[in-house]
Tab-separated table of C-alpha atoms in Angstrom:
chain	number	residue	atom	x	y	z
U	1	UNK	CA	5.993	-5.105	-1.394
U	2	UNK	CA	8.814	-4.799	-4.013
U	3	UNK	CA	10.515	-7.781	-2.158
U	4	UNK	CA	7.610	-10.107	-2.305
U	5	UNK	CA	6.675	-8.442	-6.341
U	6	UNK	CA	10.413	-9.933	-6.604
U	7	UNK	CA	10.304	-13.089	-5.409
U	8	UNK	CA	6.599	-13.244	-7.507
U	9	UNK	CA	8.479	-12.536	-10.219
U	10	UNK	CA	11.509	-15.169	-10.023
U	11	UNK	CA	9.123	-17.611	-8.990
U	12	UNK	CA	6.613	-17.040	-12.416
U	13	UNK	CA	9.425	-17.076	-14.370
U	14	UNK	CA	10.809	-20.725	-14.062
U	15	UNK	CA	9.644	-23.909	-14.310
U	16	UNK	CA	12.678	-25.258	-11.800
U	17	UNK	CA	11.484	-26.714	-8.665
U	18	UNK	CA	15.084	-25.495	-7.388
U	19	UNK	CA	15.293	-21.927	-8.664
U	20	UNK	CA	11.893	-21.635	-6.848
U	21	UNK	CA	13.564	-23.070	-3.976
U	22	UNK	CA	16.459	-20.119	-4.352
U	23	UNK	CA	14.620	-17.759	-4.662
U	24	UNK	CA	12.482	-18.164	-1.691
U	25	UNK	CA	15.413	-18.627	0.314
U	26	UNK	CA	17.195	-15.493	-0.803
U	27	UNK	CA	13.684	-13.719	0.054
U	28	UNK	CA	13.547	-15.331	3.578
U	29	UNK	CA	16.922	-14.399	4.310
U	30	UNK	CA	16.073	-10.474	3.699
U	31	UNK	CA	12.300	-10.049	4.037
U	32	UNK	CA	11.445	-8.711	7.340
U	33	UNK	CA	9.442	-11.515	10.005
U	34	UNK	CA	5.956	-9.085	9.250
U	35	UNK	CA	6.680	-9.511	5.734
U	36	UNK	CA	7.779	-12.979	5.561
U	37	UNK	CA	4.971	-14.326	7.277
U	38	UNK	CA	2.546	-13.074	5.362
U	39	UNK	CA	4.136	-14.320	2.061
U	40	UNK	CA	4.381	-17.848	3.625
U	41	UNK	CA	0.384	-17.399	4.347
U	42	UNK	CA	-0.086	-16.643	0.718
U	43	UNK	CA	2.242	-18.953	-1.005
U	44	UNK	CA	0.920	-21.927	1.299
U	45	UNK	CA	-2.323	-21.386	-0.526
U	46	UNK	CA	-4.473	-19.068	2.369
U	47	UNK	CA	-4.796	-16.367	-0.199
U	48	UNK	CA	-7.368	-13.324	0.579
U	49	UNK	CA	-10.885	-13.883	-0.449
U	50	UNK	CA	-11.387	-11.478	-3.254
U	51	UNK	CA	-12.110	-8.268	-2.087
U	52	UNK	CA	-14.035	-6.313	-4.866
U	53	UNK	CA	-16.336	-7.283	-7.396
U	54	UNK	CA	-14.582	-7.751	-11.051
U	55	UNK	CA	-17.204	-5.242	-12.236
U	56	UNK	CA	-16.081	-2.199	-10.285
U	57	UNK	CA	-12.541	-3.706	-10.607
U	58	UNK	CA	-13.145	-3.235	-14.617
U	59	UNK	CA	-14.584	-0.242	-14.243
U	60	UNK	CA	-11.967	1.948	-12.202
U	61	UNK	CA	-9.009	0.583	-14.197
U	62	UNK	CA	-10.925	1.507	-17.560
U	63	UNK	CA	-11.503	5.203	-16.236
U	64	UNK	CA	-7.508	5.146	-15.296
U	65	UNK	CA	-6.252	4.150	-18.113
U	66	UNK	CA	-8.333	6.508	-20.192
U	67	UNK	CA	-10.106	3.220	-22.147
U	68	UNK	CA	-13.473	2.769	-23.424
U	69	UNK	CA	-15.357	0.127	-21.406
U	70	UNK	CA	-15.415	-2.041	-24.988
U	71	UNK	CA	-11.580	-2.209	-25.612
U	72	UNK	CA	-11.270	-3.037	-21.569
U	73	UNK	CA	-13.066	-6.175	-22.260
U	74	UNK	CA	-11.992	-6.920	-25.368
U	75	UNK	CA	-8.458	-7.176	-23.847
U	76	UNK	CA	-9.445	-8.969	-20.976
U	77	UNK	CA	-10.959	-11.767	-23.241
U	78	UNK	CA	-7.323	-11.454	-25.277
U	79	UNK	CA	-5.558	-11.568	-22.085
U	80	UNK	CA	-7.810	-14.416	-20.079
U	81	UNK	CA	-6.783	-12.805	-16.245
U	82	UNK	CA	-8.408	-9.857	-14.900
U	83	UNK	CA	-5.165	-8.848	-12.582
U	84	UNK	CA	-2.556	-9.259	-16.086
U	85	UNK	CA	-4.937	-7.266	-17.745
U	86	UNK	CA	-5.593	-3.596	-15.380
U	87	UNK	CA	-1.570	-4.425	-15.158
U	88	UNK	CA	-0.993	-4.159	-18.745
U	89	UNK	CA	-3.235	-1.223	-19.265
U	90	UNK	CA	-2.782	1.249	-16.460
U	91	UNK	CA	-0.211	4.480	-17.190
U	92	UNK	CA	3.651	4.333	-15.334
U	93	UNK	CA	2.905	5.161	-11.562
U	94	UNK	CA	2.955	8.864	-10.429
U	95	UNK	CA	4.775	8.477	-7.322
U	96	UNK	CA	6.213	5.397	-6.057
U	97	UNK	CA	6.188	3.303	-2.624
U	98	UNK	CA	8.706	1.446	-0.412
U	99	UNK	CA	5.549	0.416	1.578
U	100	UNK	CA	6.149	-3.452	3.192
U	101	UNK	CA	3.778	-5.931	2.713
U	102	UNK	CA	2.415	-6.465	5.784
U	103	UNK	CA	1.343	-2.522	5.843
U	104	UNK	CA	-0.558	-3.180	2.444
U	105	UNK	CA	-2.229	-6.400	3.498
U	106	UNK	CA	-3.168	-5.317	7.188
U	107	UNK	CA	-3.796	-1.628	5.967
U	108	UNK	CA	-4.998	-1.699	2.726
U	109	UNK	CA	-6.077	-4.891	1.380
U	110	UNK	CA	-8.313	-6.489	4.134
U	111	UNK	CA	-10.144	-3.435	5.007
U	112	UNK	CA	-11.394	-3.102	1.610
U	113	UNK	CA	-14.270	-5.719	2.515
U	114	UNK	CA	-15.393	-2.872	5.219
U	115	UNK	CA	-15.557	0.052	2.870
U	116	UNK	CA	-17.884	1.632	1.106
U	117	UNK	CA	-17.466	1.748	-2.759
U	118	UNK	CA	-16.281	5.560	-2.757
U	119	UNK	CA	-13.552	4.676	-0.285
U	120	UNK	CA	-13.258	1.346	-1.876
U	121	UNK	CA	-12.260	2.859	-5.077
U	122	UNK	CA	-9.685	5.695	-3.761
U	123	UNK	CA	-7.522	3.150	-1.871
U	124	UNK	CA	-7.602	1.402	-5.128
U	125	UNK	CA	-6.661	3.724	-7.332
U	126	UNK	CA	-4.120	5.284	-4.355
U	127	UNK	CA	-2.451	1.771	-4.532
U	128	UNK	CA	-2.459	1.681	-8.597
U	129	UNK	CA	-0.664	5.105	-8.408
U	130	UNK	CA	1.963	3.954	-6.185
U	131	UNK	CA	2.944	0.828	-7.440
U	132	UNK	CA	5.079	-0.296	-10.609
U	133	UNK	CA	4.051	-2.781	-12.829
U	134	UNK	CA	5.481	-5.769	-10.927
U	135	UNK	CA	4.190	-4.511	-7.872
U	136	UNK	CA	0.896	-4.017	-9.107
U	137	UNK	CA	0.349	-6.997	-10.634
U	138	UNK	CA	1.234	-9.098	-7.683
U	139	UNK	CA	-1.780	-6.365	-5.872
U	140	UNK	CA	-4.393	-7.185	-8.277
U	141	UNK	CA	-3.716	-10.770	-7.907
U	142	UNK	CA	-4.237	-10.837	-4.030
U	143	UNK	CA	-7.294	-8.315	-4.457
U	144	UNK	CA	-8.906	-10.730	-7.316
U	145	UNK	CA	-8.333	-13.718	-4.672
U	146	UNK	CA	-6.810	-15.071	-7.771
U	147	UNK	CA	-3.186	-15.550	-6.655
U	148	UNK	CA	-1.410	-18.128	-7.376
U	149	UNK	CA	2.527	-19.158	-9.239
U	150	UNK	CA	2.878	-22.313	-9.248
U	151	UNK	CA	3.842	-23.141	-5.776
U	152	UNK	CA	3.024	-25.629	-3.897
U	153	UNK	CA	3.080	-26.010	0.035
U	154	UNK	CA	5.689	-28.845	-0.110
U	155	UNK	CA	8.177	-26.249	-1.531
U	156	UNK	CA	7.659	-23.498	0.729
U	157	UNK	CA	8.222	-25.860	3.308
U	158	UNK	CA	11.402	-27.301	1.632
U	159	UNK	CA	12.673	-23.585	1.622
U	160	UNK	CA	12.259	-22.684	5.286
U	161	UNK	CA	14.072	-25.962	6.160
U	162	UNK	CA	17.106	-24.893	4.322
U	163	UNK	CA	16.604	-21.419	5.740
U	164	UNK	CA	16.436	-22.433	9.112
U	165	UNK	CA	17.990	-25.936	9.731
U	166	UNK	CA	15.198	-27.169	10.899
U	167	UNK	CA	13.781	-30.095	9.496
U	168	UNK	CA	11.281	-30.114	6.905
U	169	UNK	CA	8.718	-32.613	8.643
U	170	UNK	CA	8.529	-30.423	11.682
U	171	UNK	CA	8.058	-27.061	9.634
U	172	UNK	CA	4.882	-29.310	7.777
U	173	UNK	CA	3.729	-30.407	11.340
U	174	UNK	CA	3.659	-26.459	12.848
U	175	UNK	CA	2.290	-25.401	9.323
U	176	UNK	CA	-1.432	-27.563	10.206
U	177	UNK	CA	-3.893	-25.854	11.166
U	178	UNK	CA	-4.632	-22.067	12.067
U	179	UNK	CA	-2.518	-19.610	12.672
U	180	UNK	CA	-1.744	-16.161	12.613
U	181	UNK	CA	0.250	-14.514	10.333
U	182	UNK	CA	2.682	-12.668	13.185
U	183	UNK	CA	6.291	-12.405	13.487
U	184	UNK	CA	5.701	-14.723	16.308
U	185	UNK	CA	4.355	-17.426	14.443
U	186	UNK	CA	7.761	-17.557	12.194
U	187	UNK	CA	9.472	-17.798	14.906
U	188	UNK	CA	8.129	-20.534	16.089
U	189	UNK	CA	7.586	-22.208	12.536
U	190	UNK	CA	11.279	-22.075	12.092
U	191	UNK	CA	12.195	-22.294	16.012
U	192	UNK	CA	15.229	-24.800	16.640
U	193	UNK	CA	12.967	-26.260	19.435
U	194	UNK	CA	11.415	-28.843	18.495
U	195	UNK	CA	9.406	-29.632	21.388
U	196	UNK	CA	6.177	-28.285	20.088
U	197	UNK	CA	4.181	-28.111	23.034
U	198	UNK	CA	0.661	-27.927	20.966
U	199	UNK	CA	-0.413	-31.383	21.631
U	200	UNK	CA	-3.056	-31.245	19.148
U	201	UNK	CA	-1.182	-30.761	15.781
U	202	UNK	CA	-1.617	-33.810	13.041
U	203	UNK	CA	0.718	-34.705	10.621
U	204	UNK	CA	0.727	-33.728	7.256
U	205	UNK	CA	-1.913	-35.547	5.289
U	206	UNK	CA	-0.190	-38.507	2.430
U	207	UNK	CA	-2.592	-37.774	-0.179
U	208	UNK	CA	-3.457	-39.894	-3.409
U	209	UNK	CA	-2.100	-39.121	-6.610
U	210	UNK	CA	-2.250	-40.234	-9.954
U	211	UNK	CA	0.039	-42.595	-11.148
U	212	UNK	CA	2.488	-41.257	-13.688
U	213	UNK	CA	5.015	-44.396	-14.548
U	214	UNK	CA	3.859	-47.804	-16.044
U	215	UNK	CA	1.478	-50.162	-13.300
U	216	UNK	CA	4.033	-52.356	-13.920
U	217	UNK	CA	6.205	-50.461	-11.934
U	218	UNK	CA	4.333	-51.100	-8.584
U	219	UNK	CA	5.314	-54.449	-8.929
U	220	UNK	CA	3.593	-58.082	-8.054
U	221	UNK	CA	0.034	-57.631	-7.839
U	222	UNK	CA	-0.091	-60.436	-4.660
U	223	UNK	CA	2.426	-57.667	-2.768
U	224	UNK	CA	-0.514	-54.436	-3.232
U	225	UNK	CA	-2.876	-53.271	-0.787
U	226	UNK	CA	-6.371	-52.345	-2.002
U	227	UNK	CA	-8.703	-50.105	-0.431
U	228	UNK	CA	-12.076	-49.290	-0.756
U	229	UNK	CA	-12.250	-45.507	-1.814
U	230	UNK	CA	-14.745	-44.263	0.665
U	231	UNK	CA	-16.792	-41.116	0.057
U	232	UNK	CA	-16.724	-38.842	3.250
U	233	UNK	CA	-14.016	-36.262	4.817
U	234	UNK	CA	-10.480	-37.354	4.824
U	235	UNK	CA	-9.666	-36.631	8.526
U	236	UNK	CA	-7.056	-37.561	11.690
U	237	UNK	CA	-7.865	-38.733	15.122
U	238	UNK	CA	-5.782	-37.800	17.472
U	239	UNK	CA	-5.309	-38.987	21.206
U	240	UNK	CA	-3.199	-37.420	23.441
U	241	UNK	CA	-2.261	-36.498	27.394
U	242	UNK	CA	-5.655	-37.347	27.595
U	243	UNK	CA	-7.288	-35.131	25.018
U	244	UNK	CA	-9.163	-36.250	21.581
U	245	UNK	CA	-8.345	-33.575	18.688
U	246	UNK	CA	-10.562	-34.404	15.120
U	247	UNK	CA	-8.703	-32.739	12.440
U	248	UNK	CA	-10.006	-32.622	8.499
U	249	UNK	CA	-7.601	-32.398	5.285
U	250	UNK	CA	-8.615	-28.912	4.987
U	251	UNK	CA	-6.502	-28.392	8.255
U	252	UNK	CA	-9.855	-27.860	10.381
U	253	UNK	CA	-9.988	-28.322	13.621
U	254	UNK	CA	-14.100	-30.393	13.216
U	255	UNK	CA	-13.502	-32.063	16.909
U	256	UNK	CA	-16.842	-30.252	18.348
U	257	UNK	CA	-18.778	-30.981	14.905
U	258	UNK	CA	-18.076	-34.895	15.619
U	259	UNK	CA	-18.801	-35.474	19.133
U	260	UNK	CA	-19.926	-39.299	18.259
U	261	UNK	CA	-16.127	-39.665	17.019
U	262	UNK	CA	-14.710	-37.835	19.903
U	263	UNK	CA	-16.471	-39.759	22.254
U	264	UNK	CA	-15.546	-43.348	21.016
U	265	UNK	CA	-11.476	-42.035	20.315
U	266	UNK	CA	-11.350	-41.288	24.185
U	267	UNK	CA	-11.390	-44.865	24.846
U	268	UNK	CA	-7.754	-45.018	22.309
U	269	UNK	CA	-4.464	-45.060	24.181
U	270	UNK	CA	-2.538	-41.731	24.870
U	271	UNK	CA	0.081	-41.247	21.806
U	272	UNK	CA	-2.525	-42.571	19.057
U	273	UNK	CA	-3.154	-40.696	15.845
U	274	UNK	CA	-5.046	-42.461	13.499
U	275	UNK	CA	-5.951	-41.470	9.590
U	276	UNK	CA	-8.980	-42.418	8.034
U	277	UNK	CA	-12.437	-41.081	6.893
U	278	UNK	CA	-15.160	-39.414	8.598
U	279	UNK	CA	-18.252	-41.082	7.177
U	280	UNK	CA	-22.491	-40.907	8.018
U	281	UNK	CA	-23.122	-44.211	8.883
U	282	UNK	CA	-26.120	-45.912	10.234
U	283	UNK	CA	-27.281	-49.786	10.530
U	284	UNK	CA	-23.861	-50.677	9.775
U	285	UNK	CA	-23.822	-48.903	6.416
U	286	UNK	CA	-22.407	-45.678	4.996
U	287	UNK	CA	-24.987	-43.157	4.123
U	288	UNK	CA	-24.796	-40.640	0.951
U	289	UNK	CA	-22.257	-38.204	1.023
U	290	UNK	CA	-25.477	-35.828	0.691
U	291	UNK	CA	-26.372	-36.839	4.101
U	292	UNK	CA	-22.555	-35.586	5.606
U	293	UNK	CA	-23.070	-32.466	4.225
U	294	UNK	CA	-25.882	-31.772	6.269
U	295	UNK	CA	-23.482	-31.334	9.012
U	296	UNK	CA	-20.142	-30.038	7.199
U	297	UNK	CA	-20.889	-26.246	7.169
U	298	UNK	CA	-22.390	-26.014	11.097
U	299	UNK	CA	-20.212	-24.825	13.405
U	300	UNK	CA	-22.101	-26.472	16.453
U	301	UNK	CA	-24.684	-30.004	16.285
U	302	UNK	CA	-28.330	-30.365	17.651
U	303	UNK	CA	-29.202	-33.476	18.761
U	304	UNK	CA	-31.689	-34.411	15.454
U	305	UNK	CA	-28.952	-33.639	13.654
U	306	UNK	CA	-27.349	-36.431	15.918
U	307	UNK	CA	-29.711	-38.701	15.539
U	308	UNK	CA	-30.511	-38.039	11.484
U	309	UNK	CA	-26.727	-37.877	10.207
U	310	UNK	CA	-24.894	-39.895	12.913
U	311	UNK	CA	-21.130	-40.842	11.922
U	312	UNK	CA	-18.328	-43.193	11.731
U	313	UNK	CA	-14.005	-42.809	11.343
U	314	UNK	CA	-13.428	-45.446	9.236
U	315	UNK	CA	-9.356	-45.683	10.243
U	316	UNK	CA	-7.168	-46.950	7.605
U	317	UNK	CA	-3.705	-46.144	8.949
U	318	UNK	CA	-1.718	-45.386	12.198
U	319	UNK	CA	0.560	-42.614	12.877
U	320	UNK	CA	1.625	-42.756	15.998
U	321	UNK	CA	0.973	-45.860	17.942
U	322	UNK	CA	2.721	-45.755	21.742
U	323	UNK	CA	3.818	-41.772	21.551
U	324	UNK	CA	5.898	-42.211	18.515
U	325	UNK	CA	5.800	-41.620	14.558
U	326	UNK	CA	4.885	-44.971	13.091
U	327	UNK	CA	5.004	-43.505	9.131
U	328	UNK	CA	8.319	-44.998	8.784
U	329	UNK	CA	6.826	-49.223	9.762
U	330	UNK	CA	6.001	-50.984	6.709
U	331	UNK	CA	2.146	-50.243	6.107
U	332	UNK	CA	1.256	-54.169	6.686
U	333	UNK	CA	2.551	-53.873	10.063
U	334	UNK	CA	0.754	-50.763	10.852
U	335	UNK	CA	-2.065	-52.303	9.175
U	336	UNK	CA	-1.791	-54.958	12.113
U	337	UNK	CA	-1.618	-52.633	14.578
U	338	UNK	CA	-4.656	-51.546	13.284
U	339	UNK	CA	-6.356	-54.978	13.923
């Protein structure tokens, strides 16, 4: 933990996209794989859910730092973040801890969901003991579900490709998706073998952004593209070796939620991966967004579902066309691919 509390640190403490980049590199080169892995899960954005109620949070750091309740909250208001704030107040640690993280996390911090409140409260105030401040504050932050430093995916990614040698594209590619946070999993995230033999993975998703320089900068207005901004579930088709995989921008695999969609992408080519929008659509129309959502948190569809909320992939782009990465082709000519 006082590796990771480190790299927190160096990480809070600059604005420089490459000093972030250094200092994930120098942790990567000396953090254990059970450690390592688990950083990358948290950095990537898959932080913990929060794992006890602010309340009881406010409560137990109060009583050990020998507070009133009143001055508690009147710092947290000063302060603005509950995990900066039990930081700032607790005393010096009593004993201190050269536990890993991947002992905390596995150990500590996800059973706390399964706990009562008595033994909820020990390993909490067990950790607080243990820790110094650096360390702790990185702790509250994962048990808030609050943490965060400024770090986007893009980086990490950048970081493990210098780390490695591998390039950056395939670490994105074997980032998609689930996985679990093993030693095993690093390897293979940073495996010089780039054969990845999970035919399902998508490619990273090229999302919208807003545009920072002058609109005259995107030139000619006869050499733009215009879209229609459609309002459903940003999403890639994929067709390969004979399988169809349905993958959403929130890295879900949704091919069993979309069996309509499955069943019309079995008809594309093998080596086809197309990007577009999942959209309810009926008598040639899209349907309120309200509608989709009907279906977005159920793990499995019954048929009036089906037949109530049916959908669409409206494809605006092409991957892969003929087994291989077609990013790189001028979007017109994907475009034509398209038809």
């Amino acid at each position: 933990m006082k590796a990771f509390a480190e790299l927190y640190r160096r990480m809070d403490e600059t604005t420089s996209t490459n000093r972030k980049v250094d200092a994930l590199v120098d942790y990567f080169r000396q953090a254990p794989a059970e450690d390592a892995i688990w950083a990358i899960r948290f950095l990537v954005g898959r932080k913990p859910r929060r794992t006890v109620p602010t309340r009881q949070l406010m409560t137990w750091a109060a009583d050990l730092a020998g507070v009133p309740d009143w001055l508690f909250e009147t710092s947290y208001d000063v302060v603005g973040d509950l995990a900066e704030t039990i930081t700032l107040l607790l005393p010096a640690a009593e004993v201190g801890s050269d536990r890993p993280l991947h002992v905390w996390v596995q150990n500590h911090l996800l059973p706390l969901r399964e706990k009562t409140i008595e033994d909820r409260e020990r390993g909490i105030l067990a950790a607080w003991r243990q820790m110094d401040e650096s360390q702790r504050f990185v702790w509250n932050k994962l048990i808030t579900g609050g943490f965060r430093v400024g770090v986007s995916q893009r980086l990490v990614v950048r970081a493990l490709s210098r780390f490695s040698g591998v390039d950056g594209p395939v670490i994105a590619h074997r980032l998609m998706g689930e996985w679990p946070p093993t030693p095993d999993t690093l390897r293979r995230l940073i495996s010089p073998d780039t054969r990845d033999a999970d035919i399902s993975r998508p490619y990273p998703f090229f999302l919208a952004h807003p545009l920072e320089d002058d609109v005259a900068a995107l030139g000619s207005p006869g050499h733009w593209l215009v879209e229609w901004k459609w309002d459903g579930i940003r999403g890639q088709v994929i067709r390969r070796e004979d399988q169809v995989f349905i993958w959403s921008r929130g890295e879900e695999l949704v091919t069993r939620k979309y069996p309509e969609i499955a069943e019309g992408a079995a008809h594309l080519p093998n080596g086809t991966v197309l990007d577009g929008e999942i959209l309810p659509w009926q008598a040639n129309r899209p349907l309120p967004f309200g509608e989709l959502q009907r279906r977005i948190g159920r793990k499995t569809t019954g048929r009036k579902l089906l037949k109530e909320v049916p959908v669409a992939f409206m494809a605006y782009d092409i991957l892969e066309h003929e087994g291989h990465d077609s990013r790189n082709s001028p979007l017109h000519r994907r475009k034509a691919v398209l038809g």
